[in-house]
Amino acid sequence: MSTRNLLIEGEAELDDESVDESFDEDTGEVRRKKRIENGSLDDSSEEEDDDDDEEAARAVREGFIVDEDEDEEPDDRERRRRKDKKRRRAEREEEEAHLDEEDLDLIGEANPEWERKTAAQANDDDRDRERGLDEIFSDEEVDAPHDFDDGPRHPLRPDRNIDEFADFIEEDEPEDEDDRQRIQEEMEVARPRERGYLGAGGAEATGIDKDALDDMENIFGTGDDYDWALALEEEADIRELGDQQLELKDVFEPSQLAEKLLTDDDNQIRWADEPERFQLDRKPYKHVQITDEQFKEEARWITSLIWPKKTDLQQKGDLQAPFQRAVGKVLEFFVVDEVEVPYVFQHRKDYLIHAKKTRVQPDPYNPDHPEYTVSAEKLLNQDDLWRIMELDLKFRAFVDKRNTLEKTFDNLKAFARIEDEMFEQMLPAAATMEELQELQDYLHFQYTTSIADLKATEAQVRDAPRRPGGRSTLFERIRRGKAYNLVRAYGITANQIAQNALREGRKHYTEDPSERPIDLADTLISEGEFSTGDAVLLAARQMFAEEMFMSPRMRKLFRINYYTTGVFSCHRTEKGLRKIDEQHQYYELKYLQNLTIRDIANKPELLLKMLKAEEEGLLEVKVTVQNDREFRRQLFAETSSDNYSELADAWNDERQKVLGLAITKLDRFMMKSVKENMRTECESSVLAACREEYSRKLDQAPYKPKGMVLGTIPRVLTLSNGGNDPGREDVCWAWVEEDGRVLEHGKFKNISRDETARSALVELVQRRRPDVIGIGGFSVETNKLIREIRDLVDEQALRGAEFDDPDTNEPRSEPLEVVVVNDEVARLYKDSPRAAVDHPALSSLTRYCVALAKYLQNPMKEYAALGNDVISLSFHPCQHLVPEDKLRKQLETAMVDMVNLCGVDINEAVGDNYTANLLPYICGLGPRKATAVIKAINVNGGVVNTRDELVGDPDSGKLPVVGPRVWNNCASFLSIEYDPTMPTSDYLDNTRVHPEDYELGRKMAADALELDEEDVKAEVDEGGPGAIVRKLIKDDEQEKVNDLILEEYAEQLETSYNQRKRATLETIRAELQQPYEELRRNFALLSDDEIFTMLTGETRDSLCEGMIVPVSIRVVKEDFIIAKLDSGLEGKVESYEVSDDSSVPISRLYHPLQTSRAKLLSIDRREFSARLSLREEQVSHPFKRYLNHGHDQWDVVQESRDKEELRVKDITTGRTQRVVRHPLFRPFNSTQAEEYLGSQSPGDAVIRPSSKGNDHLAVTWKVADGVYQHIDVLELQKENEFSVGKILKIGGKYHYSDLDELIVDHVKAMAKKVDEMMQHEKYQSGTRAETERWLTTYTEANPKRSVYAFCIDPKHPGYFYLCFKAGQLAKVNSWSVKIIPNAFELMKSPYPDMRALCNGFKLRHTSEINRQRGLA
């Protein structure tokens, strides 16, 4: 207990929270609270007074003064106090100065409150002191101090909390005027005591003159009697802190620093001279040292994994040896040279190509005929390089585990004199982590006791306390006892059986003992658990079966058998029987059987779906072997003896029982192993497909204006109607210049019919002369806008910007093109925080238009700006089945490839955050190093003149931006614009040529200009190293490099310097003519199918001919019907497709706004139209998706049985298909309803048939993403079986008269409460585990605080968790909160709003604590 608590225990409760740090839950800021007196917050001046008191107490203790009042005059004392204030203020400012300006900026990014903290610290306290009565009882919780009591203190209950839970309580508004008056009077009485007003300066406020006040102080004291004790504790705290400097980790939580990449580990990565991605990937294996022999082994190992998939190279002759050499060379570049994939691909291309010279017969008639022909085969592409890098990491993990096993076995040999020939044979031969794991399992099983003794001995050597030994296992007891003799009596070991089956070495024969198994067992009994012959026999069987199961060779045998003859089959569960109907996404899997490993490899997504369905409990995925019976027979033949006698038969019978036990365990183990290994392979295939698709999206240059070279940035006008009808609602537009600035924006009203709006658009186009018009939107209505704009452009003959005709050199223009823009990035951008910062004054739809324009200007930059949100885009239908971290890694590699292909202008990146988003993907850099690079360049003046400056230039005072290794990686991918007016500007700095090859480029330029050595020397002496290239450019003679014979250069370099540079020389030649030429493909225009999917959300799989779909009838005419699908698509029903009975008028059968089911006859995806049929004959035949499976791969028999079983159940339960005339009705089951609502907004609902019969309906509504509540509705007072009841009852408690009332007053009312909950400041968007971690972190930062938060309960839709933690040492608890119409229900008590809910919780919690204390 501290001195203060010992001396004034009563005051400890008052002040024990006065000096701690509180955590701001809104901003993540740690706030120092001021030391307070008498339990109330005081202003900054009173804090300084406390400091003075502390100084005085210290002086008294140290004997410098006896009593301040006696030895000093008041004026002297006041003067000294002011001086001390200034000194301490200066010390605080100096301490805060340890954070430099950049760090403070970063803090400000993470926590906006920090920027205002220092300046507003005193003002905040003043505001707290000056709050009036209205504010004290305000409903706004954010007005309260951020110390987790999130509500104002009751005037009779200031900070003197009776227990640590009192700060949970939040007071409601006074009910009436009498209450307000009473509280006001109480406050007047309590205020002097609470706020320390009984001091100098309080006289005016109290109306007491100074003399009377002095008399009161003499009688009652000033409350400063114990200041010396407070000063003692504060000084102890100061001594404990010492001279610590204020660092970021002192202010922020580790999670916040990690999010901003500001931890110590991040800083180490930021400043280490090693590529950032290498540091992150190799961090777990830093301790692993690869020997030269292991390096060669790695090349062979990687080749064995990649070469089998190189079928194109396998067909072109003997290329495996060159392929392996190329792999070895690439590994050398990665490991020894420490260069990344883009560097190898760009600057070491020659090592990825196999060139073969073939001598040709001389041609006597052609003396210039070449002596050789050269054929080149590309061995490795960029994807292969990333794969090699990935496998390099796996090999390091493999070597690490193998080294550990070798060390363990060597220690066992030395310690216990163990010899194990099998282990010594199989360890060097192991090629996978799985095999090493099996060897490790075997070692720990076979030598459990020896390993335990070895560890105990090592612990004694280290003087570590020895852990008490655990209870020995059954197998250890068998091995140590006499029962193990019966295991030996089986006559053969598990390893020998496997060797026989694998045909490894000589055959091992089984020997039969001289006694029957049971008779031998009787001789081996012992006291305890093996006291009978049967017990000994059972123990021996289990032991021998376990030895077979743990045998690495036996597992190898089974693995080979499973991977060569194994097949996958699906078996539906009881849950899946009804849930997976013919419309379900998993129906294609429901009866799949006999899929081989090859079948799975060809359709990797199939297995991922199967395993996902298994996780959901709908299917069971089994792996079996096709020749199981024959395999078992052969294995038994290798186990049994060849003798013929009753004794031999008895022992063989015993061996067969053991083999059955072992095979059962091995089958179960192998099934799991094969499924997991195949899952990994299938995930890799899907990830590769995602990477390929992302690369395709990135590989498109900016939209090319007519008459311009590829890569020119266009000036763009974009328009969008969002999801509205352009003929009735506003159309937003934005004009974006080529530099990305939004110069104009606005709206056109009713552009379809209003001539004024159409004329305004024409005027805008003629004034701005855009290069292209881009259009995007969220619904089918956008197609109307597309047609309107195209018609207007044609009608007004609008043309794009002028350009010079290359043939005539005369200015000309082309008709203006209207382009539908891919909006997947724009949809994410329009409502993002980034958009709000970039364009705070623009509406969401206008921001969407801006994003469309920027996508046209540079798609790659738009994708790069997404950051981690890139995984929200769609690359593959099954990408949700692969881990997000793996997907993010693959997408990052695609972006790295494309950014380094295009390069980044480093000076542009320094001045433009939009371009700076590309820097983390530059070779050698990453997010940490990219920020450090920009910061360092700004320190150097904000401009980079040459690439060499990046490693520092002492002559010009430039500090290093990156280290030599990182510079070697990134130099050629950071371009610097060539300025011919600057003598230091080097043309090659604006090319893809690496500085290491600058001399080659200069030599080629000199040869192209036909300069001799003296000319070259003269130019260099006058203009520096870059003078030759500068002369080539100045004279405009770049095309002369095409006359150079590069083969001779390449041969000379390889002969003299052992450098292969043929491809590099080609790069130099191209760059000298056109630096950083645009190598991406032309901007990709969307196909009709892609536009259809973008505007409707439907693909060819989700919406196709033959489907039965719900439609809403819009127009009913005598000879046709117009209906609308859920996707917004309009469909037409011809008169002959309305009814089977043509004699009935259409108007009698259907009416507008009616919902019905229709069959899709055809879809025109270009015109956004469909043909439908409402005929019962068509609708009654359900859609059956074509299932592409091979012969004998579908269990037809089981399918028929299940259909019959379901038919019988439907008859028994009376369940029939219902159609209810309501816009929200859909003929869905629960799964289909969830899938339909998946793309809808929270709060949306569908009404559907119920499985409980025709007197029930079901309502499914979307609570949140992935969370759906299914509500059972009982219908009462039904006119007939198919009508809707006049009374709709939910849960026996809520009654409604029709479906509309039920949706509005029940579902929408609950949705409103869900939204209120999620918008509350106490709501956490993560899982329950994440919320509990947040609470724990919070209380660790604030040990004396109690905290609570809400989070959703996804397993129980309509419920939320209220998680709370009453201090650092308390456990995290949770209560359930139920959403009911117009209220929240906690402990069966309703609360109308979140404020009432929070108050109710706090009161209940305090009451519970008090009750427990009373019981104690």
PDB file of C-alpha atoms in Angstrom, residues 1243-1402:
ATOM      1  CA  GLY A1243     -33.452  -4.596 -42.901  1.00  0.00           C
ATOM      2  CA  ASP A1244     -34.663  -6.020 -46.226  1.00  0.00           C
ATOM      3  CA  ALA A1245     -36.952  -9.031 -45.970  1.00  0.00           C
ATOM      4  CA  VAL A1246     -38.680 -11.754 -47.946  1.00  0.00           C
ATOM      5  CA  ILE A1247     -41.907 -13.570 -47.175  1.00  0.00           C
ATOM      6  CA  ARG A1248     -41.778 -17.263 -48.052  1.00  0.00           C
ATOM      7  CA  PRO A1249     -43.625 -20.556 -47.545  1.00  0.00           C
ATOM      8  CA  SER A1250     -43.126 -22.294 -44.217  1.00  0.00           C
ATOM      9  CA  SER A1251     -42.121 -25.901 -43.687  1.00  0.00           C
ATOM     10  CA  LYS A1252     -44.650 -26.083 -40.836  1.00  0.00           C
ATOM     11  CA  GLY A1253     -47.623 -26.237 -43.172  1.00  0.00           C
ATOM     12  CA  ASN A1254     -50.085 -23.972 -44.938  1.00  0.00           C
ATOM     13  CA  ASP A1255     -51.216 -22.257 -41.736  1.00  0.00           C
ATOM     14  CA  HIS A1256     -47.733 -20.789 -41.327  1.00  0.00           C
ATOM     15  CA  LEU A1257     -45.609 -18.324 -43.251  1.00  0.00           C
ATOM     16  CA  ALA A1258     -41.935 -17.551 -42.762  1.00  0.00           C
ATOM     17  CA  VAL A1259     -40.318 -14.123 -42.916  1.00  0.00           C
ATOM     18  CA  THR A1260     -36.563 -13.918 -43.415  1.00  0.00           C
ATOM     19  CA  TRP A1261     -34.899 -10.561 -42.895  1.00  0.00           C
ATOM     20  CA  LYS A1262     -31.300  -9.439 -43.069  1.00  0.00           C
ATOM     21  CA  VAL A1263     -30.012  -8.388 -39.649  1.00  0.00           C
ATOM     22  CA  ALA A1264     -26.461  -7.701 -40.854  1.00  0.00           C
ATOM     23  CA  ASP A1265     -24.036  -9.050 -43.423  1.00  0.00           C
ATOM     24  CA  GLY A1266     -24.149 -12.828 -43.114  1.00  0.00           C
ATOM     25  CA  VAL A1267     -26.770 -12.728 -40.325  1.00  0.00           C
ATOM     26  CA  TYR A1268     -30.419 -13.525 -41.133  1.00  0.00           C
ATOM     27  CA  GLN A1269     -33.373 -14.032 -38.824  1.00  0.00           C
ATOM     28  CA  HIS A1270     -36.164 -16.426 -39.748  1.00  0.00           C
ATOM     29  CA  ILE A1271     -39.525 -15.536 -38.172  1.00  0.00           C
ATOM     30  CA  ASP A1272     -42.361 -18.039 -37.925  1.00  0.00           C
ATOM     31  CA  VAL A1273     -45.778 -16.453 -38.567  1.00  0.00           C
ATOM     32  CA  LEU A1274     -48.903 -18.315 -37.487  1.00  0.00           C
ATOM     33  CA  GLU A1275     -51.980 -17.534 -39.615  1.00  0.00           C
ATOM     34  CA  LEU A1276     -55.371 -17.445 -37.948  1.00  0.00           C
ATOM     35  CA  GLN A1277     -58.878 -16.994 -39.394  1.00  0.00           C
ATOM     36  CA  LYS A1278     -57.953 -18.259 -42.889  1.00  0.00           C
ATOM     37  CA  GLU A1279     -60.679 -18.259 -45.518  1.00  0.00           C
ATOM     38  CA  ASN A1280     -59.119 -21.248 -47.273  1.00  0.00           C
ATOM     39  CA  GLU A1281     -55.916 -23.258 -47.315  1.00  0.00           C
ATOM     40  CA  PHE A1282     -54.052 -20.913 -49.667  1.00  0.00           C
ATOM     41  CA  SER A1283     -55.265 -17.504 -48.468  1.00  0.00           C
ATOM     42  CA  VAL A1284     -53.400 -15.395 -45.928  1.00  0.00           C
ATOM     43  CA  GLY A1285     -54.864 -15.405 -42.428  1.00  0.00           C
ATOM     44  CA  LYS A1286     -56.679 -12.327 -41.157  1.00  0.00           C
ATOM     45  CA  ILE A1287     -54.640 -12.473 -37.949  1.00  0.00           C
ATOM     46  CA  LEU A1288     -50.903 -13.003 -38.105  1.00  0.00           C
ATOM     47  CA  LYS A1289     -49.312 -14.070 -34.849  1.00  0.00           C
ATOM     48  CA  ILE A1290     -45.588 -14.058 -34.008  1.00  0.00           C
ATOM     49  CA  GLY A1291     -44.260 -15.813 -30.955  1.00  0.00           C
ATOM     50  CA  GLY A1292     -47.617 -15.784 -29.211  1.00  0.00           C
ATOM     51  CA  LYS A1293     -47.036 -12.139 -28.319  1.00  0.00           C
ATOM     52  CA  TYR A1294     -47.336  -9.943 -31.399  1.00  0.00           C
ATOM     53  CA  HIS A1295     -50.487  -9.786 -33.553  1.00  0.00           C
ATOM     54  CA  TYR A1296     -50.924  -8.111 -36.952  1.00  0.00           C
ATOM     55  CA  SER A1297     -53.825  -7.781 -39.350  1.00  0.00           C
ATOM     56  CA  ASP A1298     -51.927  -8.080 -42.639  1.00  0.00           C
ATOM     57  CA  LEU A1299     -48.457  -8.624 -44.059  1.00  0.00           C
ATOM     58  CA  ASP A1300     -47.773  -4.934 -44.651  1.00  0.00           C
ATOM     59  CA  GLU A1301     -48.408  -4.134 -41.003  1.00  0.00           C
ATOM     60  CA  LEU A1302     -46.207  -7.041 -39.946  1.00  0.00           C
ATOM     61  CA  ILE A1303     -43.306  -5.891 -42.137  1.00  0.00           C
ATOM     62  CA  VAL A1304     -43.504  -2.243 -41.014  1.00  0.00           C
ATOM     63  CA  ASP A1305     -44.344  -2.653 -37.313  1.00  0.00           C
ATOM     64  CA  HIS A1306     -42.308  -5.778 -36.643  1.00  0.00           C
ATOM     65  CA  VAL A1307     -39.459  -6.330 -39.097  1.00  0.00           C
ATOM     66  CA  LYS A1308     -38.677  -2.689 -39.948  1.00  0.00           C
ATOM     67  CA  ALA A1309     -39.068  -1.707 -36.292  1.00  0.00           C
ATOM     68  CA  MET A1310     -36.483  -4.324 -35.289  1.00  0.00           C
ATOM     69  CA  ALA A1311     -34.203  -3.285 -38.161  1.00  0.00           C
ATOM     70  CA  LYS A1312     -34.343   0.285 -36.885  1.00  0.00           C
ATOM     71  CA  LYS A1313     -33.242  -0.921 -33.453  1.00  0.00           C
ATOM     72  CA  VAL A1314     -30.409  -2.938 -34.970  1.00  0.00           C
ATOM     73  CA  ASP A1315     -29.229   0.157 -36.795  1.00  0.00           C
ATOM     74  CA  GLU A1316     -29.477   2.187 -33.583  1.00  0.00           C
ATOM     75  CA  MET A1317     -27.354  -0.408 -31.810  1.00  0.00           C
ATOM     76  CA  MET A1318     -24.712  -0.509 -34.563  1.00  0.00           C
ATOM     77  CA  GLN A1319     -24.454   3.267 -34.738  1.00  0.00           C
ATOM     78  CA  HIS A1320     -23.893   3.573 -31.000  1.00  0.00           C
ATOM     79  CA  GLU A1321     -20.406   4.521 -29.833  1.00  0.00           C
ATOM     80  CA  LYS A1322     -20.225   1.439 -27.600  1.00  0.00           C
ATOM     81  CA  TYR A1323     -20.773  -0.953 -30.514  1.00  0.00           C
ATOM     82  CA  GLN A1324     -17.798  -2.989 -31.763  1.00  0.00           C
ATOM     83  CA  SER A1325     -17.994  -4.293 -35.330  1.00  0.00           C
ATOM     84  CA  GLY A1326     -15.782  -7.341 -34.714  1.00  0.00           C
ATOM     85  CA  THR A1327     -16.557 -10.780 -33.332  1.00  0.00           C
ATOM     86  CA  ARG A1328     -17.155 -11.542 -29.679  1.00  0.00           C
ATOM     87  CA  ALA A1329     -13.543 -12.709 -29.311  1.00  0.00           C
ATOM     88  CA  GLU A1330     -12.250  -9.495 -30.876  1.00  0.00           C
ATOM     89  CA  THR A1331     -14.483  -7.414 -28.607  1.00  0.00           C
ATOM     90  CA  GLU A1332     -13.255  -9.278 -25.539  1.00  0.00           C
ATOM     91  CA  ARG A1333      -9.654  -8.710 -26.636  1.00  0.00           C
ATOM     92  CA  TRP A1334     -10.454  -4.999 -26.988  1.00  0.00           C
ATOM     93  CA  LEU A1335     -11.903  -4.907 -23.469  1.00  0.00           C
ATOM     94  CA  THR A1336      -8.841  -6.698 -22.098  1.00  0.00           C
ATOM     95  CA  THR A1337      -6.458  -4.328 -23.857  1.00  0.00           C
ATOM     96  CA  TYR A1338      -8.454  -1.372 -22.600  1.00  0.00           C
ATOM     97  CA  THR A1339      -8.368  -2.454 -18.983  1.00  0.00           C
ATOM     98  CA  GLU A1340      -4.663  -3.242 -19.225  1.00  0.00           C
ATOM     99  CA  ALA A1341      -4.108   0.347 -20.286  1.00  0.00           C
ATOM    100  CA  ASN A1342      -6.535   1.578 -17.609  1.00  0.00           C
ATOM    101  CA  PRO A1343      -6.343  -0.957 -14.745  1.00  0.00           C
ATOM    102  CA  LYS A1344      -8.801   0.878 -12.525  1.00  0.00           C
ATOM    103  CA  ARG A1345     -11.460   1.389 -15.164  1.00  0.00           C
ATOM    104  CA  SER A1346     -14.491  -0.717 -15.964  1.00  0.00           C
ATOM    105  CA  VAL A1347     -15.584  -0.938 -19.564  1.00  0.00           C
ATOM    106  CA  TYR A1348     -18.356  -2.448 -21.659  1.00  0.00           C
ATOM    107  CA  ALA A1349     -19.215  -2.825 -25.340  1.00  0.00           C
ATOM    108  CA  PHE A1350     -21.827  -4.389 -27.611  1.00  0.00           C
ATOM    109  CA  CYS A1351     -21.213  -6.793 -30.508  1.00  0.00           C
ATOM    110  CA  ILE A1352     -23.439  -8.924 -32.692  1.00  0.00           C
ATOM    111  CA  ASP A1353     -24.247 -12.549 -31.947  1.00  0.00           C
ATOM    112  CA  PRO A1354     -24.160 -14.131 -35.434  1.00  0.00           C
ATOM    113  CA  LYS A1355     -25.196 -17.564 -34.153  1.00  0.00           C
ATOM    114  CA  HIS A1356     -28.451 -16.174 -32.745  1.00  0.00           C
ATOM    115  CA  PRO A1357     -29.828 -13.628 -35.224  1.00  0.00           C
ATOM    116  CA  GLY A1358     -31.624 -10.785 -33.502  1.00  0.00           C
ATOM    117  CA  TYR A1359     -29.371 -10.948 -30.458  1.00  0.00           C
ATOM    118  CA  PHE A1360     -26.336  -8.939 -29.414  1.00  0.00           C
ATOM    119  CA  TYR A1361     -23.685  -9.553 -26.787  1.00  0.00           C
ATOM    120  CA  LEU A1362     -23.195  -6.977 -24.035  1.00  0.00           C
ATOM    121  CA  CYS A1363     -19.599  -7.693 -23.011  1.00  0.00           C
ATOM    122  CA  PHE A1364     -18.123  -6.044 -19.934  1.00  0.00           C
ATOM    123  CA  LYS A1365     -15.010  -6.188 -17.796  1.00  0.00           C
ATOM    124  CA  ALA A1366     -14.976  -4.651 -14.325  1.00  0.00           C
ATOM    125  CA  GLY A1367     -11.301  -3.758 -14.065  1.00  0.00           C
ATOM    126  CA  GLN A1368      -8.029  -5.326 -15.114  1.00  0.00           C
ATOM    127  CA  LEU A1369      -8.243  -8.387 -12.855  1.00  0.00           C
ATOM    128  CA  ALA A1370     -11.883  -9.197 -13.532  1.00  0.00           C
ATOM    129  CA  LYS A1371     -13.040 -11.739 -16.073  1.00  0.00           C
ATOM    130  CA  VAL A1372     -14.826 -10.708 -19.244  1.00  0.00           C
ATOM    131  CA  ASN A1373     -18.538 -11.389 -18.887  1.00  0.00           C
ATOM    132  CA  SER A1374     -21.389 -11.054 -21.325  1.00  0.00           C
ATOM    133  CA  TRP A1375     -25.167 -10.705 -21.223  1.00  0.00           C
ATOM    134  CA  SER A1376     -27.518 -11.163 -24.142  1.00  0.00           C
ATOM    135  CA  VAL A1377     -29.528  -8.289 -25.552  1.00  0.00           C
ATOM    136  CA  LYS A1378     -32.534  -9.217 -27.658  1.00  0.00           C
ATOM    137  CA  ILE A1379     -33.939  -6.985 -30.377  1.00  0.00           C
ATOM    138  CA  ILE A1380     -37.708  -6.665 -30.198  1.00  0.00           C
ATOM    139  CA  PRO A1381     -39.989  -4.255 -32.070  1.00  0.00           C
ATOM    140  CA  ASN A1382     -39.207  -0.710 -30.933  1.00  0.00           C
ATOM    141  CA  ALA A1383     -37.086  -1.801 -27.954  1.00  0.00           C
ATOM    142  CA  PHE A1384     -34.113  -3.714 -26.599  1.00  0.00           C
ATOM    143  CA  GLU A1385     -34.663  -6.537 -24.129  1.00  0.00           C
ATOM    144  CA  LEU A1386     -32.110  -7.229 -21.372  1.00  0.00           C
ATOM    145  CA  MET A1387     -32.847  -9.775 -18.655  1.00  0.00           C
ATOM    146  CA  LYS A1388     -36.475  -9.866 -19.893  1.00  0.00           C
ATOM    147  CA  SER A1389     -36.810  -6.112 -19.338  1.00  0.00           C
ATOM    148  CA  PRO A1390     -37.473  -3.838 -22.341  1.00  0.00           C
ATOM    149  CA  TYR A1391     -35.617  -0.559 -22.870  1.00  0.00           C
ATOM    150  CA  PRO A1392     -36.847   1.945 -25.470  1.00  0.00           C
ATOM    151  CA  ASP A1393     -33.448   3.237 -26.634  1.00  0.00           C
ATOM    152  CA  MET A1394     -29.708   2.751 -26.256  1.00  0.00           C
ATOM    153  CA  ARG A1395     -29.394   5.325 -23.474  1.00  0.00           C
ATOM    154  CA  ALA A1396     -31.992   3.539 -21.414  1.00  0.00           C
ATOM    155  CA  LEU A1397     -30.367   0.194 -22.190  1.00  0.00           C
ATOM    156  CA  CYS A1398     -26.954   1.418 -21.015  1.00  0.00           C
ATOM    157  CA  ASN A1399     -28.447   2.883 -17.841  1.00  0.00           C
ATOM    158  CA  GLY A1400     -30.396  -0.289 -17.168  1.00  0.00           C
ATOM    159  CA  PHE A1401     -27.318  -2.444 -17.588  1.00  0.00           C
ATOM    160  CA  LYS A1402     -25.255  -0.302 -15.246  1.00  0.00           C
TER     161      LYS A1402
END
